[in-house]
CSV table of C-alpha atoms and ligand atoms in Angstrom, one decimal:
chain,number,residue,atom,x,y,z
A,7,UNK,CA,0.5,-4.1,37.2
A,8,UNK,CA,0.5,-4.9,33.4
A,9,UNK,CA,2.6,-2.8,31.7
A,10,UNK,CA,0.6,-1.3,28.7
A,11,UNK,CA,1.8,-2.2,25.5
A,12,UNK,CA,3.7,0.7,23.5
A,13,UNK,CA,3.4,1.1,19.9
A,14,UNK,CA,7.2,2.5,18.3
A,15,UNK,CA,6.6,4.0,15.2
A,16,UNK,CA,9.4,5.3,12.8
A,17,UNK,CA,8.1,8.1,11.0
A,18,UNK,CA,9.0,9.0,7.1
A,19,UNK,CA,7.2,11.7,6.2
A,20,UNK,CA,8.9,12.5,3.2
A,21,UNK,CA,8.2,14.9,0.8
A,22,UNK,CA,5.6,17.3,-0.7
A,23,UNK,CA,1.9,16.2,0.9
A,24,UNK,CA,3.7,14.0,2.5
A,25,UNK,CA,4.4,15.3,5.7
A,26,UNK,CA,0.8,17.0,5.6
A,27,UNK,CA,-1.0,13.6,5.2
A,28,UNK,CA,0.8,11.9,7.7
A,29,UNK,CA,0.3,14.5,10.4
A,30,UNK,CA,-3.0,14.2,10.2
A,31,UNK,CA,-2.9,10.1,10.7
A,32,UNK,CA,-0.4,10.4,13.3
A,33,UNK,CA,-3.3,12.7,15.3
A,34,UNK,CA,-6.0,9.7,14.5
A,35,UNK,CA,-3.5,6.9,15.9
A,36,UNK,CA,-2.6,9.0,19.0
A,37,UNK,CA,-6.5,9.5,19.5
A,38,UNK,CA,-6.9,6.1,19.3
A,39,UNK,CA,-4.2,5.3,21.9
A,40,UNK,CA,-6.0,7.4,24.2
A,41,UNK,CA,-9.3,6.6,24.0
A,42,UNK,CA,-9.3,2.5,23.5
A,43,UNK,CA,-6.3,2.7,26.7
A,44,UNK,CA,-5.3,-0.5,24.9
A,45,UNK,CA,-1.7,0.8,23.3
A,46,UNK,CA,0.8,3.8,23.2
A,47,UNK,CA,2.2,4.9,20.6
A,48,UNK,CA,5.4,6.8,20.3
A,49,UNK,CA,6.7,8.4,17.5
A,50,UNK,CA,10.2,8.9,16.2
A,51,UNK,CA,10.6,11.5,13.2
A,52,UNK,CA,13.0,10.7,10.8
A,53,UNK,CA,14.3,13.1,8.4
A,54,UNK,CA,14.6,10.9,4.9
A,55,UNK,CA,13.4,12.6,1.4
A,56,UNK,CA,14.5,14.8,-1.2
A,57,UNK,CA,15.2,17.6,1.7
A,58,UNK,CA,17.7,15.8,3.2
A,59,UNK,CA,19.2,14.3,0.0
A,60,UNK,CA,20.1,17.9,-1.5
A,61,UNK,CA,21.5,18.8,1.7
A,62,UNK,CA,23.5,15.1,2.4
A,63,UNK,CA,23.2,13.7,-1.0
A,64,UNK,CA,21.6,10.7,0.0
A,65,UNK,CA,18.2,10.0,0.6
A,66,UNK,CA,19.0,8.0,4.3
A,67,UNK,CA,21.5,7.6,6.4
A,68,UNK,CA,24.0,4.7,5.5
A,69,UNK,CA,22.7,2.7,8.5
A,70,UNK,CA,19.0,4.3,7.8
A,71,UNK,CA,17.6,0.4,7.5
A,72,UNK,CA,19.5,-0.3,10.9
A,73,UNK,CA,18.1,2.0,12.6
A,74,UNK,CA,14.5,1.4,11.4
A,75,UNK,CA,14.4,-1.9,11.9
A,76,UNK,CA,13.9,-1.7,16.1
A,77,UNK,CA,10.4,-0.2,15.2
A,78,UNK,CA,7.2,-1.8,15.1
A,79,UNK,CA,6.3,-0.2,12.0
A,80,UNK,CA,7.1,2.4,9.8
A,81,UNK,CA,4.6,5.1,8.4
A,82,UNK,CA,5.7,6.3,5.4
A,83,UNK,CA,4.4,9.5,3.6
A,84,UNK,CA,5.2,10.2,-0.1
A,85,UNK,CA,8.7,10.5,-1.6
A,86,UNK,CA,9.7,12.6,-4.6
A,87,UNK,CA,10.3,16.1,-5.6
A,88,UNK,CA,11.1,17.6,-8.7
A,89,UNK,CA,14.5,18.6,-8.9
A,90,UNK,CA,16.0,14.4,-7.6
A,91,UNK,CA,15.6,12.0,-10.1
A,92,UNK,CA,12.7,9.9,-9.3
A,93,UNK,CA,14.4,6.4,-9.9
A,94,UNK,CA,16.9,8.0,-7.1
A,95,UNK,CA,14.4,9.3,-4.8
A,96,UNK,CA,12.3,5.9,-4.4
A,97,UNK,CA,14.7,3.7,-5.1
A,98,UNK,CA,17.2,4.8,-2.6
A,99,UNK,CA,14.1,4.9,0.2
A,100,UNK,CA,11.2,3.3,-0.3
A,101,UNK,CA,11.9,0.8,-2.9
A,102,UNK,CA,15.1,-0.1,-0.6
A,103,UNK,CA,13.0,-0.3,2.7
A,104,UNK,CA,10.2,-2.2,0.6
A,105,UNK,CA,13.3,-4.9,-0.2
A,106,UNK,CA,15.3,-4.6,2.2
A,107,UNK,CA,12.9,-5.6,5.2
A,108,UNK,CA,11.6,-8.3,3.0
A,109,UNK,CA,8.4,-6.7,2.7
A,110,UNK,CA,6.8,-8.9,0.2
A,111,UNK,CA,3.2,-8.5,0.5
A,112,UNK,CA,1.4,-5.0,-0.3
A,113,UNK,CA,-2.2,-4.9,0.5
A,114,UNK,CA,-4.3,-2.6,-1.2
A,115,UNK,CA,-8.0,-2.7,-0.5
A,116,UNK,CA,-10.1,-1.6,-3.3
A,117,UNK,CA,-13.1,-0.8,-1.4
A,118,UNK,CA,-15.7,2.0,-2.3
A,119,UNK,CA,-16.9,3.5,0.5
A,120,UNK,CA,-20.5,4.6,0.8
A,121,UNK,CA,-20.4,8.3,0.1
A,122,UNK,CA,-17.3,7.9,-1.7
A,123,UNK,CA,-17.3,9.1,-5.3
A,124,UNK,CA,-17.0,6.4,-8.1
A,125,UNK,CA,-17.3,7.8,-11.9
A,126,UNK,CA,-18.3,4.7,-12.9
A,127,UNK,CA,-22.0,4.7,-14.0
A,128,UNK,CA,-24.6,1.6,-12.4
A,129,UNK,CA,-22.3,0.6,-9.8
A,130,UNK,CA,-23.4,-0.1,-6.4
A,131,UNK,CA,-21.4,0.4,-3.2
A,132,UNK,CA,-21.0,-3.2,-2.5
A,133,UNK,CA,-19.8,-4.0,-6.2
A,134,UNK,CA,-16.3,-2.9,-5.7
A,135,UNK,CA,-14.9,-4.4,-2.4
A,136,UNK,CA,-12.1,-6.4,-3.2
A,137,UNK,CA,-8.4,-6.7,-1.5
A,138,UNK,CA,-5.5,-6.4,-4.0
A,139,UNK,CA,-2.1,-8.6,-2.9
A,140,UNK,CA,0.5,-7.0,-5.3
A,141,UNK,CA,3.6,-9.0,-4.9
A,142,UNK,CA,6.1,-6.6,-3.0
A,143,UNK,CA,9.9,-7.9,-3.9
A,144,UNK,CA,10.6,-8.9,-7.0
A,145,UNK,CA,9.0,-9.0,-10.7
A,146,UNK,CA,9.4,-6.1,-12.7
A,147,UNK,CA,10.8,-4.3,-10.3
A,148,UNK,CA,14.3,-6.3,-9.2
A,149,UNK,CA,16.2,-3.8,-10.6
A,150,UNK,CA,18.4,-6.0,-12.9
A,151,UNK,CA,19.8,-4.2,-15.5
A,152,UNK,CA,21.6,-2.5,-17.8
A,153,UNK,CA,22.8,0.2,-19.8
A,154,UNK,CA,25.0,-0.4,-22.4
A,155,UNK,CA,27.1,1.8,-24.8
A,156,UNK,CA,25.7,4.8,-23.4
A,157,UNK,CA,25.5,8.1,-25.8
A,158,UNK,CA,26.4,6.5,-28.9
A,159,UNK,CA,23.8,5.7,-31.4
A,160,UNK,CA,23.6,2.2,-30.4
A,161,UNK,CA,22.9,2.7,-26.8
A,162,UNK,CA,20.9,0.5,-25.1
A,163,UNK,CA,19.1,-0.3,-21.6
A,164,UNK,CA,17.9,-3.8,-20.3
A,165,UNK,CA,16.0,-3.9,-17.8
A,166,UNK,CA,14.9,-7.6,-16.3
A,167,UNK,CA,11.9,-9.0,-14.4
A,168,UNK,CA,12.9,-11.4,-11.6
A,169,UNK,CA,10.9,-14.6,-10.8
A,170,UNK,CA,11.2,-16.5,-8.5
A,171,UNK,CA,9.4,-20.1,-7.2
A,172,UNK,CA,10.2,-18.6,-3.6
A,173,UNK,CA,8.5,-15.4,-4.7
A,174,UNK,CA,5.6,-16.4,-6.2
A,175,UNK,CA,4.7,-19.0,-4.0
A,176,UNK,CA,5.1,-17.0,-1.0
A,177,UNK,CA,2.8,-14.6,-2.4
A,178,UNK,CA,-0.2,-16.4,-3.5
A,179,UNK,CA,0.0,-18.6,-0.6
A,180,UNK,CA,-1.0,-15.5,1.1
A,181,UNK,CA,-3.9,-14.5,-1.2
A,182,UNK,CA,-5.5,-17.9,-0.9
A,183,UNK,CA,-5.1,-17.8,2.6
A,184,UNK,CA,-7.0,-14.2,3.1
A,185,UNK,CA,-9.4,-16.0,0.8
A,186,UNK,CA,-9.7,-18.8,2.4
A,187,UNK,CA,-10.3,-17.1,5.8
A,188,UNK,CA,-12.8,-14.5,4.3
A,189,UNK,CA,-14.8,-17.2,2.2
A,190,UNK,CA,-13.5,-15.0,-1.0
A,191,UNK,CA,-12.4,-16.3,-5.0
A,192,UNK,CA,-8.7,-15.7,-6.0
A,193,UNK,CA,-8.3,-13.9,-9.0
A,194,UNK,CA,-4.4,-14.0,-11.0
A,195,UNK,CA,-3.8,-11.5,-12.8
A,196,UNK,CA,-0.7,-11.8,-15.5
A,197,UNK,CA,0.1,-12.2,-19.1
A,198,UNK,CA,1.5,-15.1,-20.1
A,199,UNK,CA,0.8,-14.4,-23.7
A,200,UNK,CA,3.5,-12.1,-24.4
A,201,UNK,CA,6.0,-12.8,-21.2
A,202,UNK,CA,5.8,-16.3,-21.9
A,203,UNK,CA,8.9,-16.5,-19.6
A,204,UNK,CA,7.8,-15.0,-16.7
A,205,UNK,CA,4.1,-14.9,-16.9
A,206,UNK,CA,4.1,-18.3,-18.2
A,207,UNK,CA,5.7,-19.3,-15.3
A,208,UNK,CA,3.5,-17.5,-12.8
A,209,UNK,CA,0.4,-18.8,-14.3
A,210,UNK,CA,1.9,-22.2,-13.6
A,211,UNK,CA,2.7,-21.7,-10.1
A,212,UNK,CA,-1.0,-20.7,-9.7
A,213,UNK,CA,-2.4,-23.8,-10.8
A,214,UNK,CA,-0.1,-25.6,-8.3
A,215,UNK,CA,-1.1,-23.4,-5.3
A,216,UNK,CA,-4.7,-23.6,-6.8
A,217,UNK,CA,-4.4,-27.1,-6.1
A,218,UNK,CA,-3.5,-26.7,-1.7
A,219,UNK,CA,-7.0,-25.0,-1.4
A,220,UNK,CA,-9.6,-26.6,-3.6
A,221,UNK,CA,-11.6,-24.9,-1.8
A,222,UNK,CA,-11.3,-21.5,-2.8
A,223,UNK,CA,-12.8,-20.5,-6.1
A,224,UNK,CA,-10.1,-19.1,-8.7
A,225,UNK,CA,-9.9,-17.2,-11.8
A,226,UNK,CA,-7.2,-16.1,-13.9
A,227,UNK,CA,-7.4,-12.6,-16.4
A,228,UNK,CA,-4.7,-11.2,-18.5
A,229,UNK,CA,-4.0,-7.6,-17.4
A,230,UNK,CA,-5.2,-5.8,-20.5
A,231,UNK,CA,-8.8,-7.7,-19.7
A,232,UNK,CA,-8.3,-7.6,-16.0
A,233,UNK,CA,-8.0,-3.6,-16.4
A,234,UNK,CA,-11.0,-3.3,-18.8
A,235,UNK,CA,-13.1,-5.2,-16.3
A,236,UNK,CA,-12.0,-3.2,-13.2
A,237,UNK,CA,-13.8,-0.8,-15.1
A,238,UNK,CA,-16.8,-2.5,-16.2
A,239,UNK,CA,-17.4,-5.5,-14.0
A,240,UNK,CA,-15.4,-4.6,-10.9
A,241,UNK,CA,-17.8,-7.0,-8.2
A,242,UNK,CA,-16.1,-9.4,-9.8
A,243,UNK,CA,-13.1,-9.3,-8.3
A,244,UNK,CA,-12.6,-10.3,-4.7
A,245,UNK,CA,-9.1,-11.5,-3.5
A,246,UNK,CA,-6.4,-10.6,-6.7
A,247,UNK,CA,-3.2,-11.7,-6.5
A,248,UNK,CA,-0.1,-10.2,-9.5
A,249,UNK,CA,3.4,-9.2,-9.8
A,250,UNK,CA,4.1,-5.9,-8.5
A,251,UNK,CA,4.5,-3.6,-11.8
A,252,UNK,CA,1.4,-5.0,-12.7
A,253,UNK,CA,0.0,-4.6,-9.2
A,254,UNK,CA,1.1,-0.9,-9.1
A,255,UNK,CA,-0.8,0.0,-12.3
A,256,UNK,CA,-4.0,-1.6,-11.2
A,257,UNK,CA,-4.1,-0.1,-7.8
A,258,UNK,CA,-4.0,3.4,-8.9
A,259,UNK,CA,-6.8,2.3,-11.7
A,260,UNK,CA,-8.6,0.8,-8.1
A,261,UNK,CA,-8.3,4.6,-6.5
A,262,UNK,CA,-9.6,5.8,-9.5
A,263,UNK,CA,-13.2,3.5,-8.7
A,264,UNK,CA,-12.8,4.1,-5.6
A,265,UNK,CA,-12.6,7.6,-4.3
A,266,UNK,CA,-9.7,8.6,-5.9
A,267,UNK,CA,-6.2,9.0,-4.5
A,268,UNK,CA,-7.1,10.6,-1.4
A,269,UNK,CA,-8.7,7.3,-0.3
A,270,UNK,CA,-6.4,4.4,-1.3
A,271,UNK,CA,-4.0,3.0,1.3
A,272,UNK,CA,-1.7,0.4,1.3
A,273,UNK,CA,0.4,-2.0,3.3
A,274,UNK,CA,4.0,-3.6,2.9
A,275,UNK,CA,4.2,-6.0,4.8
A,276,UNK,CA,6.4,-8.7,6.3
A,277,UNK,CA,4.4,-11.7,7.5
A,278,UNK,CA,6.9,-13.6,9.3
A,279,UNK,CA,7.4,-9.9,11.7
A,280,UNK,CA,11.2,-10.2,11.4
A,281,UNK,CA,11.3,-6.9,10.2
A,282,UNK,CA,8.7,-4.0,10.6
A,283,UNK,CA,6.4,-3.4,7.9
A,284,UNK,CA,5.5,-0.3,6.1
A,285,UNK,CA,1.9,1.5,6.3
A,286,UNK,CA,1.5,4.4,3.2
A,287,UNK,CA,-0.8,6.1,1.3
A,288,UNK,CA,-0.6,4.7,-2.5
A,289,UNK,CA,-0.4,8.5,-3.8
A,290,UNK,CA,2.8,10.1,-4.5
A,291,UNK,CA,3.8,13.2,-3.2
A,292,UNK,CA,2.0,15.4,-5.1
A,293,UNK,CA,3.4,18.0,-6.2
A,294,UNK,CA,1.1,20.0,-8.2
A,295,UNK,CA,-0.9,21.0,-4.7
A,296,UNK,CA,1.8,20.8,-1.8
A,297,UNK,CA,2.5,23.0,0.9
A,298,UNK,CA,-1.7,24.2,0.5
A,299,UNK,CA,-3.9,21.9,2.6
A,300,UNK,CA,-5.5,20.8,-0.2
A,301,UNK,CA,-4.3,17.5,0.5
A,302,UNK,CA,-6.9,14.7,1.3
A,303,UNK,CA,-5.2,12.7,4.2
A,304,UNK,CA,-7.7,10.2,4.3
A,305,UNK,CA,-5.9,7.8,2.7
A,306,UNK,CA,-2.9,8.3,5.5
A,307,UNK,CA,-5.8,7.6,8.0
A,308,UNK,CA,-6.9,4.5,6.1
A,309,UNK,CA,-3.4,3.2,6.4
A,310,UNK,CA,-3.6,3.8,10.0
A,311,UNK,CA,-6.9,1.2,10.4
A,312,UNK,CA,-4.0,-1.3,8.4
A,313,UNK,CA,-1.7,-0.8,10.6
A,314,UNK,CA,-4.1,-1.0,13.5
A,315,UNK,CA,-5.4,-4.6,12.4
A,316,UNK,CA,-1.6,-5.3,11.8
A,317,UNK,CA,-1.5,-5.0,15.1
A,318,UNK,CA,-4.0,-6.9,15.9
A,319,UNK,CA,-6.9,-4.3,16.7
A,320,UNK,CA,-8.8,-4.9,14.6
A,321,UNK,CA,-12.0,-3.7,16.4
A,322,UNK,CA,-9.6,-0.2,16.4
A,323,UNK,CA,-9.2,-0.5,12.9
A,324,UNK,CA,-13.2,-1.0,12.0
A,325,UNK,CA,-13.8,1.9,13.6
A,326,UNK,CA,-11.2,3.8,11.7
A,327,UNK,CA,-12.9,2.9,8.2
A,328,UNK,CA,-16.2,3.0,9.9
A,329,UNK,CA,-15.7,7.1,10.7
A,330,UNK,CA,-14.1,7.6,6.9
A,331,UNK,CA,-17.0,6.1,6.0
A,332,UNK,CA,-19.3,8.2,8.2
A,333,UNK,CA,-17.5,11.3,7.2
A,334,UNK,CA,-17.8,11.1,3.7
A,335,UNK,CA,-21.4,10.2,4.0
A,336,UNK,CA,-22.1,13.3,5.9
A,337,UNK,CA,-20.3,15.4,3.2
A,338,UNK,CA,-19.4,17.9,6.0
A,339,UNK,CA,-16.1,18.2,6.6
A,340,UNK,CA,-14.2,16.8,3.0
A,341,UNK,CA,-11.2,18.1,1.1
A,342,UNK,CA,-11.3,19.5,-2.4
A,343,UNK,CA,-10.7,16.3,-4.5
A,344,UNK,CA,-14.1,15.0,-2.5
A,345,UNK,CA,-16.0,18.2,-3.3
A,346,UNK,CA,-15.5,20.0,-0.1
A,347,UNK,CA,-13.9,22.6,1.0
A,348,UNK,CA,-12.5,21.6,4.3
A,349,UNK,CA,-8.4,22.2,4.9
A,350,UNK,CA,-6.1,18.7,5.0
A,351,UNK,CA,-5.6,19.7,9.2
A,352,UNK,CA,-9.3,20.0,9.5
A,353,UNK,CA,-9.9,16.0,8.4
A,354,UNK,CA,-8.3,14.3,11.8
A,355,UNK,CA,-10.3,16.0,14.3
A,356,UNK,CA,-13.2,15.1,12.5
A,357,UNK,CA,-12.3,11.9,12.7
A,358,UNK,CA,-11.7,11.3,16.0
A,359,UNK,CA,-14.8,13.4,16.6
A,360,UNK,CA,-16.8,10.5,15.0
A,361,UNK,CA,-15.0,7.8,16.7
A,362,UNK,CA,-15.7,10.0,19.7
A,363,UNK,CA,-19.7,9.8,18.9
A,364,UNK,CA,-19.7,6.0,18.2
B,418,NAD,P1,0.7,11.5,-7.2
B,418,NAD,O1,0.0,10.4,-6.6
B,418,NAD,O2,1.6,12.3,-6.3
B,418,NAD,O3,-0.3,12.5,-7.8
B,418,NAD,C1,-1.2,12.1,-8.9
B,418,NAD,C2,-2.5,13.1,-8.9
B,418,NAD,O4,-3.3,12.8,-7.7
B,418,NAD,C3,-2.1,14.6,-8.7
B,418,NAD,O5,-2.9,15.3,-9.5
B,418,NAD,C4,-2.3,14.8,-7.2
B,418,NAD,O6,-2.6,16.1,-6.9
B,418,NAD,C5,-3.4,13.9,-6.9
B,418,NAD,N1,-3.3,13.4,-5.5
B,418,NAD,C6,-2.5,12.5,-5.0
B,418,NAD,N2,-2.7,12.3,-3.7
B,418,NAD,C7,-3.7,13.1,-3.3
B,418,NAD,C8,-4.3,13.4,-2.1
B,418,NAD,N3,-3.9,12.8,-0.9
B,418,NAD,N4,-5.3,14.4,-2.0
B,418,NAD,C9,-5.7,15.0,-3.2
B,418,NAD,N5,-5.1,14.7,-4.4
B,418,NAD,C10,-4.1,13.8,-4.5
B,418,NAD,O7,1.5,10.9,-8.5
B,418,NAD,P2,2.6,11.6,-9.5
B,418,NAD,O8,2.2,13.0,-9.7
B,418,NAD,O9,2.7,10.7,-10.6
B,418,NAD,O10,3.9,11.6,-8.6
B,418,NAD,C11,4.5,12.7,-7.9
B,418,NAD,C12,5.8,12.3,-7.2
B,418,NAD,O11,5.5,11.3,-6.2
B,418,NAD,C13,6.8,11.6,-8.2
B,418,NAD,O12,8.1,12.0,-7.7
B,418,NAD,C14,6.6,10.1,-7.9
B,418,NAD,O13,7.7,9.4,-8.2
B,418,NAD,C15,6.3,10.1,-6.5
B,418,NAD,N6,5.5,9.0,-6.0
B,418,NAD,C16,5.8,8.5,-4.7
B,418,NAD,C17,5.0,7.5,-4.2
B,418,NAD,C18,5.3,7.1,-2.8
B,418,NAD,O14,6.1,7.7,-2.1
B,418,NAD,N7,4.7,6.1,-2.2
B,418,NAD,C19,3.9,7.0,-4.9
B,418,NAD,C20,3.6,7.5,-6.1
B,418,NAD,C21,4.4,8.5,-6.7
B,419,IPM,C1,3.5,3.0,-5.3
B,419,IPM,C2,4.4,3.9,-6.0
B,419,IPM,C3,5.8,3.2,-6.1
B,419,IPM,C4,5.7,1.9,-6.8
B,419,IPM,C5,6.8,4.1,-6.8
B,419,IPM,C6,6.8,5.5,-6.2
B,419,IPM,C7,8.2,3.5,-6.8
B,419,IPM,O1,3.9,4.2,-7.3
B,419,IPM,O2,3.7,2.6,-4.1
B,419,IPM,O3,2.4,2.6,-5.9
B,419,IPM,O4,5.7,1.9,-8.0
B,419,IPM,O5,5.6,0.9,-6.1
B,420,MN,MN1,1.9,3.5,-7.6
């Protein structure tokens, strides 16, 4: 007999909503399992976060990447809690996961769901469907630096953007490929003039890559535009590809036309499978409602369909998005930040209730 292929999952639930959200997608995956007969999944919890730094005072183990790296995949919560200096909460775990499995693609789809809320005025459903690829490794976020001559008046801090051919090539290669295989237009997004280093540079490595796939239609924005036209002209955007500070900013102004934070997901991912890649919600922790169940968790359960289609069922992960979709249509069972009054534990069963009906 065939032995049935089992999914190993390393578990991060982290901190504040965190652990709340990503109960409710580890119910939706392990429905899944069940019911398509195609996969098991089996979870292993690991402890990382702010918890376990106050108590250890660090925010892994020493061989924490060691021991995630046997997994499939890791789903990751949120990380950060008052009280742990942010740049030491994420840096030490997520940021360090994010580099040190070479995960340098994050996918964020930018989709607006039908039924989803958008505060933008005249826009139709359709109009905002587009995939960011936020490079995932370097840029603004190497983590070069310094501090110099601290607490006297002349202190300083430098802090340095890495860029690297290997890096951007790597990561627009991917964009055009995604558009290439879903007939989209590549839109870059930078600034090369003000970083007329870096961004100078990118924009140059565009036009070359440009140049492998003549087919695919390109465009290239400056952020500050790029941002005001997320606003008022998101359709046209399809496949963007930027640097990841700038790639960070945008995606949170993406949940904003698109739901909100309760319904952005994202992906970190390693092409090449050497190491496992991450699936997340883009939201943070959030502190200001933990600990409540007023936490929407379908962007935890988005990141599921991601990780689904990562793995390659990608009729699995349809349906996922399909029952968000279906769910926030019906307006039945939604958390506050979607008008509703449902609990966050209340979201998976309805969920898998849909899939159930389909
Ligand atoms: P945040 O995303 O946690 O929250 C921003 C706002 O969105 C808050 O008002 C919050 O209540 C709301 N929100 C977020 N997710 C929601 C959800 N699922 N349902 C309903 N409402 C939701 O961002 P922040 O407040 O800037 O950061 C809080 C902490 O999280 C900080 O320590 C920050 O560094 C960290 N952070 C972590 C990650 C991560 O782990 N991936 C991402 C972003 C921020
Ligand atoms: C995100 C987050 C992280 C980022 C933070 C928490 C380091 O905001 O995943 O969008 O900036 O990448
Ligand atoms: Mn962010």
């Amino acid at each position: 007999m065939l032995m049935m292929k089992k999914l190993k999952i390393a578990v991060i639930a982290g901190d504040g909503i965190g652990p709340e959200v990503i109960s409710s997608g580890k119910q939706v995956l392990s429905g899944i399992a069940e019911m398509s007969k195609a996969f098991e999944v089996e979870f292993t919890d690991f402890p990382y976060g702010c918890e376990y730094y106050k108590r250890t005072g660090q925010m892994m183990e020493e061989d924490g990447l060691e021991k995630l790296r046997s997994f499939d995949a890791i789903y990751l919560g949120a990380v950060g809690a008052p009280g742990v200096p942010d740049n030491i909460s994420l840096g030490e775990l997520l940021l360090k996961i994010r580099r040190g499995f070479d995960q340098y693609i994050n996918l964020r789809p930018v989709k607006l769901l039908k039924g989803a809320p958008c505060p933008l005025a005249g826009v139709k459903t359709e109009d905002i469907n587009m995939t960011v690829v936020r490079e995932n490794s370097e840029g603004e976020y190497a983590n070069v630096g310094a501090r110099l001559y601290p607490n006297s008046p002349n202190e300083m801090a430098l802090q340095t953007g890495v860029f690297s051919r290997y890096g951007c090539e790597r990561v627009m290669r991917y964009a055009f490929e995604l558009a290439k295989r879903e007939r989209k237009s590549v839109t870059s997004i930078s600034k090369g003039n003000a970083l007329g280093y870096s961004m100078v540079f990118w924009d140059q490595i565009f036009d070359e890559i440009s140049r492998e796939y003549p087919e695919v239609e390109t465009h290239k924005l400056l952020v500050d535009a790029a941002a005001m036209f997320f606003v008022k002209d998101p359709k046209r955007f399809e496949v963007v590809v930027t640097s990841n500070l700038f790639g960070d900013i945008l995606t949170d102004l993406g949940a904003a036309i698109a739901g909100g934070m309760g319904l952005a997901a994202g992906a970190n991912l390693n092409p090449e499978r050497k190491y496992p890649s991450m699936f997340e919600p883009i939201h943070g922790s959030a502190p200001d409602i933990a600990g409540k169940g007023l936490a929407n968790p379908l962007a935890a359960i988005w990141s599921v369909s991601q990780m689904l289609d990562f793995f390659g069922y990608s009729d699995w992960a349809k349906k996922v998005l399909e029952s968000i979709e279906t769910l926030l249509v019906e307006q039945k069972t939604l958390t506050p930040d979607l008008g509703g009054t449902a609990k966050t534990e209340e979201i998976a069963p309805a969920i898998l209730d849909i899939i159930a009906r389909r």
